[in-house]
Short mmCIF file of C-alpha atoms and ligand atoms in Angstrom, two decimals:
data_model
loop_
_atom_site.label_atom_id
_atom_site.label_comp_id
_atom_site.label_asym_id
_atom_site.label_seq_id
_atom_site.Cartn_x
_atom_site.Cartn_y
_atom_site.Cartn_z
CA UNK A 1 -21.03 -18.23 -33.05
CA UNK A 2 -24.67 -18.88 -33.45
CA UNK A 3 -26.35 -17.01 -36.28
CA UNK A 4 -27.84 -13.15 -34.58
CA UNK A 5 -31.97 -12.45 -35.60
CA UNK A 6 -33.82 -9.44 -35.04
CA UNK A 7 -34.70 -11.54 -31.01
CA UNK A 8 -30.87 -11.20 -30.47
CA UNK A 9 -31.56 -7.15 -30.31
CA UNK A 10 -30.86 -5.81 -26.76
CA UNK A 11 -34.69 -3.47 -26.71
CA UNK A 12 -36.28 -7.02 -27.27
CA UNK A 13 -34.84 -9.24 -25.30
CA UNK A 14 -35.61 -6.54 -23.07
CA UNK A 15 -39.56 -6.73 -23.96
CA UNK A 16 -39.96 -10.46 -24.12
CA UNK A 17 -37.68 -11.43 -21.16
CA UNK A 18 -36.97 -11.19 -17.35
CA UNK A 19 -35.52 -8.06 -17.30
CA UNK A 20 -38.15 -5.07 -18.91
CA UNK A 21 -35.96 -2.40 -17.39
CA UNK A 22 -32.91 -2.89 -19.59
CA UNK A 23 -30.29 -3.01 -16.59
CA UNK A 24 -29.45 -6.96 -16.62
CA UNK A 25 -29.16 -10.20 -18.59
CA UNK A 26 -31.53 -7.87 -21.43
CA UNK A 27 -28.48 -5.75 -22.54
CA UNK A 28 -25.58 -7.96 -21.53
CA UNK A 29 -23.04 -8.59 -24.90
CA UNK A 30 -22.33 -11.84 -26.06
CA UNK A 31 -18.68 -10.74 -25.23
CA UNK A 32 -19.55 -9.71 -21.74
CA UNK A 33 -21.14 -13.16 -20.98
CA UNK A 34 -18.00 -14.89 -22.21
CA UNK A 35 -15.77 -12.74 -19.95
CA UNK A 36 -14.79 -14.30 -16.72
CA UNK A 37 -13.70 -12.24 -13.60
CA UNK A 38 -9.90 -12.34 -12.58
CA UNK A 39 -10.81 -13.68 -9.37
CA UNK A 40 -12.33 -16.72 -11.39
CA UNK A 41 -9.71 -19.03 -10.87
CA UNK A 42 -8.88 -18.48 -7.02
CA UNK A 43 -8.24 -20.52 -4.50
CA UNK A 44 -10.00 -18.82 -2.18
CA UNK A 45 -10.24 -14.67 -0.92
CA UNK A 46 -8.69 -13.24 2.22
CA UNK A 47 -9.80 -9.89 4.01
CA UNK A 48 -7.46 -7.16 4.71
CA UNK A 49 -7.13 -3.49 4.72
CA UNK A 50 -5.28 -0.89 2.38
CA UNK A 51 -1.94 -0.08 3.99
CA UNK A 52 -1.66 3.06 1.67
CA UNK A 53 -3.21 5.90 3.76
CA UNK A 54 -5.41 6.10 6.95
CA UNK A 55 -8.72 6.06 5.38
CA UNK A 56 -8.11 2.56 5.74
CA UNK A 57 -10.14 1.16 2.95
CA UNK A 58 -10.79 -3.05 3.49
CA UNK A 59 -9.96 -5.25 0.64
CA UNK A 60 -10.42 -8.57 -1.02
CA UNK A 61 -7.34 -10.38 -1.43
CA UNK A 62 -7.58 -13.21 -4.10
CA UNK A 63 -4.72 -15.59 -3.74
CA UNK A 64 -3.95 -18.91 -6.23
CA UNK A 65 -1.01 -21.20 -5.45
CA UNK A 66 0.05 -19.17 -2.71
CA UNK A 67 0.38 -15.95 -4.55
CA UNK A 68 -1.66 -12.83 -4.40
CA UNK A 69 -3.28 -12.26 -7.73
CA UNK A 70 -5.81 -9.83 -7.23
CA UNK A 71 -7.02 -7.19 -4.64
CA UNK A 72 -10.42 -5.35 -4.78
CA UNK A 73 -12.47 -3.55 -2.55
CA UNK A 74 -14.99 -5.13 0.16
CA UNK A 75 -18.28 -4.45 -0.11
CA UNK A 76 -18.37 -5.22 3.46
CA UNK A 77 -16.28 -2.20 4.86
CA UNK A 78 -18.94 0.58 5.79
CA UNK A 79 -15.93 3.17 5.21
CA UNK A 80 -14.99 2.18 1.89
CA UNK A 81 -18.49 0.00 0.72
CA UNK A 82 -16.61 -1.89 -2.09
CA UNK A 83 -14.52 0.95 -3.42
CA UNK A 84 -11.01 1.87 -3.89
CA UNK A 85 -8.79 4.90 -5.02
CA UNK A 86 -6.27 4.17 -7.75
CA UNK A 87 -3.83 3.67 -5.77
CA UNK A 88 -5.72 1.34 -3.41
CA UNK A 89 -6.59 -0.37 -6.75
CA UNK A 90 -3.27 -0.65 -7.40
CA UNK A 91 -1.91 -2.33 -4.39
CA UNK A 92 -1.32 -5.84 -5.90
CA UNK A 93 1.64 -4.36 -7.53
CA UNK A 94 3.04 -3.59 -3.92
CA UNK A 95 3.55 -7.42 -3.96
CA UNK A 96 3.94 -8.87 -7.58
CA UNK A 97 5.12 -5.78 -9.79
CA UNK A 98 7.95 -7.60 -11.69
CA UNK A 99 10.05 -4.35 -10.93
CA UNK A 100 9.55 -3.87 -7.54
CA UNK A 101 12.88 -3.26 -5.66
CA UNK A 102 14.28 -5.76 -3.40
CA UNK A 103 17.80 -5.40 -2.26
CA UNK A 104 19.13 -1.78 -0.45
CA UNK A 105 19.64 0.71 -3.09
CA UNK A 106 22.01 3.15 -1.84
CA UNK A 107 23.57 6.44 -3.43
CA UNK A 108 26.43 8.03 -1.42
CA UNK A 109 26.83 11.53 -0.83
CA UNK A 110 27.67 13.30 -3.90
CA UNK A 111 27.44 10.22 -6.40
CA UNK A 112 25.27 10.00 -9.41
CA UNK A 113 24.44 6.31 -9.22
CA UNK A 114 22.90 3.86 -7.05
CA UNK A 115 24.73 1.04 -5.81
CA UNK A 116 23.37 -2.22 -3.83
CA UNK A 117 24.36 -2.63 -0.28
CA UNK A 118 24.00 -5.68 1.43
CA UNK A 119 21.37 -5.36 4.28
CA UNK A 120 23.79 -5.81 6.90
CA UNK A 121 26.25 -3.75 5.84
CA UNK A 122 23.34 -1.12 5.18
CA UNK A 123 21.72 -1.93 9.05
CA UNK A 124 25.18 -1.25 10.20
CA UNK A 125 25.72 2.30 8.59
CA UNK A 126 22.11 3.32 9.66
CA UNK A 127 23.09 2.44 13.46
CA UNK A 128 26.21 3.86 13.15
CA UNK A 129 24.74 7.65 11.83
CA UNK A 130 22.06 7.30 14.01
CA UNK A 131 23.92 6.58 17.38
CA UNK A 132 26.22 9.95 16.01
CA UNK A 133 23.76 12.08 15.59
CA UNK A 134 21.64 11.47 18.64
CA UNK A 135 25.71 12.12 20.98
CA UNK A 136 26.12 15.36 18.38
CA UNK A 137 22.71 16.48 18.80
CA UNK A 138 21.59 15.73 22.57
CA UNK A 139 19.96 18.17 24.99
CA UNK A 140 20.80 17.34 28.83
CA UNK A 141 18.76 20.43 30.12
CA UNK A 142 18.34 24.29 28.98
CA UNK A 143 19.35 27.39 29.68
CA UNK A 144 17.84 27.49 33.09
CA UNK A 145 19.03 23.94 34.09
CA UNK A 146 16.07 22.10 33.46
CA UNK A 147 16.18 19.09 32.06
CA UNK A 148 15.54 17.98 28.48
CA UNK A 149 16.84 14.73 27.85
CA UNK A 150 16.63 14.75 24.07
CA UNK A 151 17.71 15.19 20.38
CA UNK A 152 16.16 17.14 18.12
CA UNK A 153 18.75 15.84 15.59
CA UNK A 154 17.10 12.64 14.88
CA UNK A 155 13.31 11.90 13.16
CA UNK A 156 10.90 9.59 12.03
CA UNK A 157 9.04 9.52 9.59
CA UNK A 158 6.81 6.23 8.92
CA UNK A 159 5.47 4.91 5.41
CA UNK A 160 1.79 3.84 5.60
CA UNK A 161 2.39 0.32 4.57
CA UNK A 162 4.04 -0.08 8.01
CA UNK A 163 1.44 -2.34 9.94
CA UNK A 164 0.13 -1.48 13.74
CA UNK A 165 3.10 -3.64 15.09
CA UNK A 166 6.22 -1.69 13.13
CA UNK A 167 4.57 1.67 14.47
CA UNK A 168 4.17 0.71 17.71
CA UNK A 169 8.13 -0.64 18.05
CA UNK A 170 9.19 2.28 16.06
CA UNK A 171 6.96 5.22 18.42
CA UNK A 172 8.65 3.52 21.26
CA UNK A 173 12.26 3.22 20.25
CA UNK A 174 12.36 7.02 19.36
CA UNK A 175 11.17 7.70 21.79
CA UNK A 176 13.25 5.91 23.98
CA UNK A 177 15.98 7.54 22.17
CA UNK A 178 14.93 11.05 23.06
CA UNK A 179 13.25 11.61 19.61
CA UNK A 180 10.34 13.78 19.91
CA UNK A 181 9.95 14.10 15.93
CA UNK A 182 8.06 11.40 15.46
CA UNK A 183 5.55 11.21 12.45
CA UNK A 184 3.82 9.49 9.39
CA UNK A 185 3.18 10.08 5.91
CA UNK A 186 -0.44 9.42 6.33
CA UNK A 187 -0.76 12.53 8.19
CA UNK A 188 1.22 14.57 5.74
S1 SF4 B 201 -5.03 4.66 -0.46
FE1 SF4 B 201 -7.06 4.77 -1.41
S2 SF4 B 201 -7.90 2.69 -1.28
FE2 SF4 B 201 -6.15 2.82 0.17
S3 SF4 B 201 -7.06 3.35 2.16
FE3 SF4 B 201 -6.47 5.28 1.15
S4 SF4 B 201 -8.33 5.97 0.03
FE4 SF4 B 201 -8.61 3.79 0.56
#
């Protein structure tokens, strides 16, 4: 590293250079100017949205060899102008956290562990209880002979990383079912 003199002193560089108010290049570190963003070595930046919550924040997904290596805010979202919560900060871990889950995790009724299922054997047992419920649980009509047609044994409740597409298939096939519980954690 080059040898510092009294010039190297952040209150003159701020005096004798391009930046008098002290807010730039004048009191930038010589470790600051060595550090290079994350993003640096991209391959390019996609724009997207936060799935966490309905604020709906936009982000700046930076992607190298076909993985997702960082996510920031847009400065081009009037909602969110470049910012994010921590959690929307976060939200690269939603795809690369080394110990994210991926296989059903299941824990039957009264165990202490959790065991892996398979994801058809898992699909099966869902369609199974559900179909169950909905013949244990259904309403023809009340009291007075007017009709129902539904369960009030069955809901759904939605994660906010489901996209547009998922809610819209899942708001119809409750209801189709005679669901009328139908509801999301971003509006818990
Ligand atoms: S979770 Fe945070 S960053 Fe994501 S949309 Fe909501 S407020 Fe914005």
């Amino acid at each position: 590293m080059a040898r510092r003199t009294f010039l190297d002193w952040p209150v003159i560089r701020q005096l004798r250079g391009a930046d008098p108010t002290g807010r730039g290049t004048a009191v930038t570190s010589e470790r600051t100017r060595r550090t290079a963003p994350r993003t640096a070595a991209a391959d390019g930046v996609t724009d997207s949205v936060c799935p966490y919550c309905a604020v709906g924040c936009a982000q700046r997904v930076a992607h190298q060899d076909g993985r997702v290596i960082q996510i920031e805010g847009s400065p081009d979202s009037p909602i969110s102008r470049g910012r994010l919560c921590p959690k929307g900060a976060a939200s690269e871990q939603l795809v690369s956290f080394s110990r994210r889950e991926t296989t059903v995790r299941y824990r039957r009724a009264h165990g202490t562990e959790w065991e892996d299922l398979d994801l058809d054997t898992a699909m099966d047992m869902i369609a199974d209880r559900f179909i169950a419920a909905r013949r244990r649980s259904w309403q023809d009509e009340d009291e007075h002979g007017r009709p129902l047609k539904r369960t009030m044994g069955i809901a759904s409740l939605g994660g906010a990383t489901i996209d547009n597409e998922e809610n819209y298939l899942i708001k119809k096939f409750f209801t189709a079912a005679g669901a009328i519980q139908i509801e999301n954690q971003a509006r818990i």
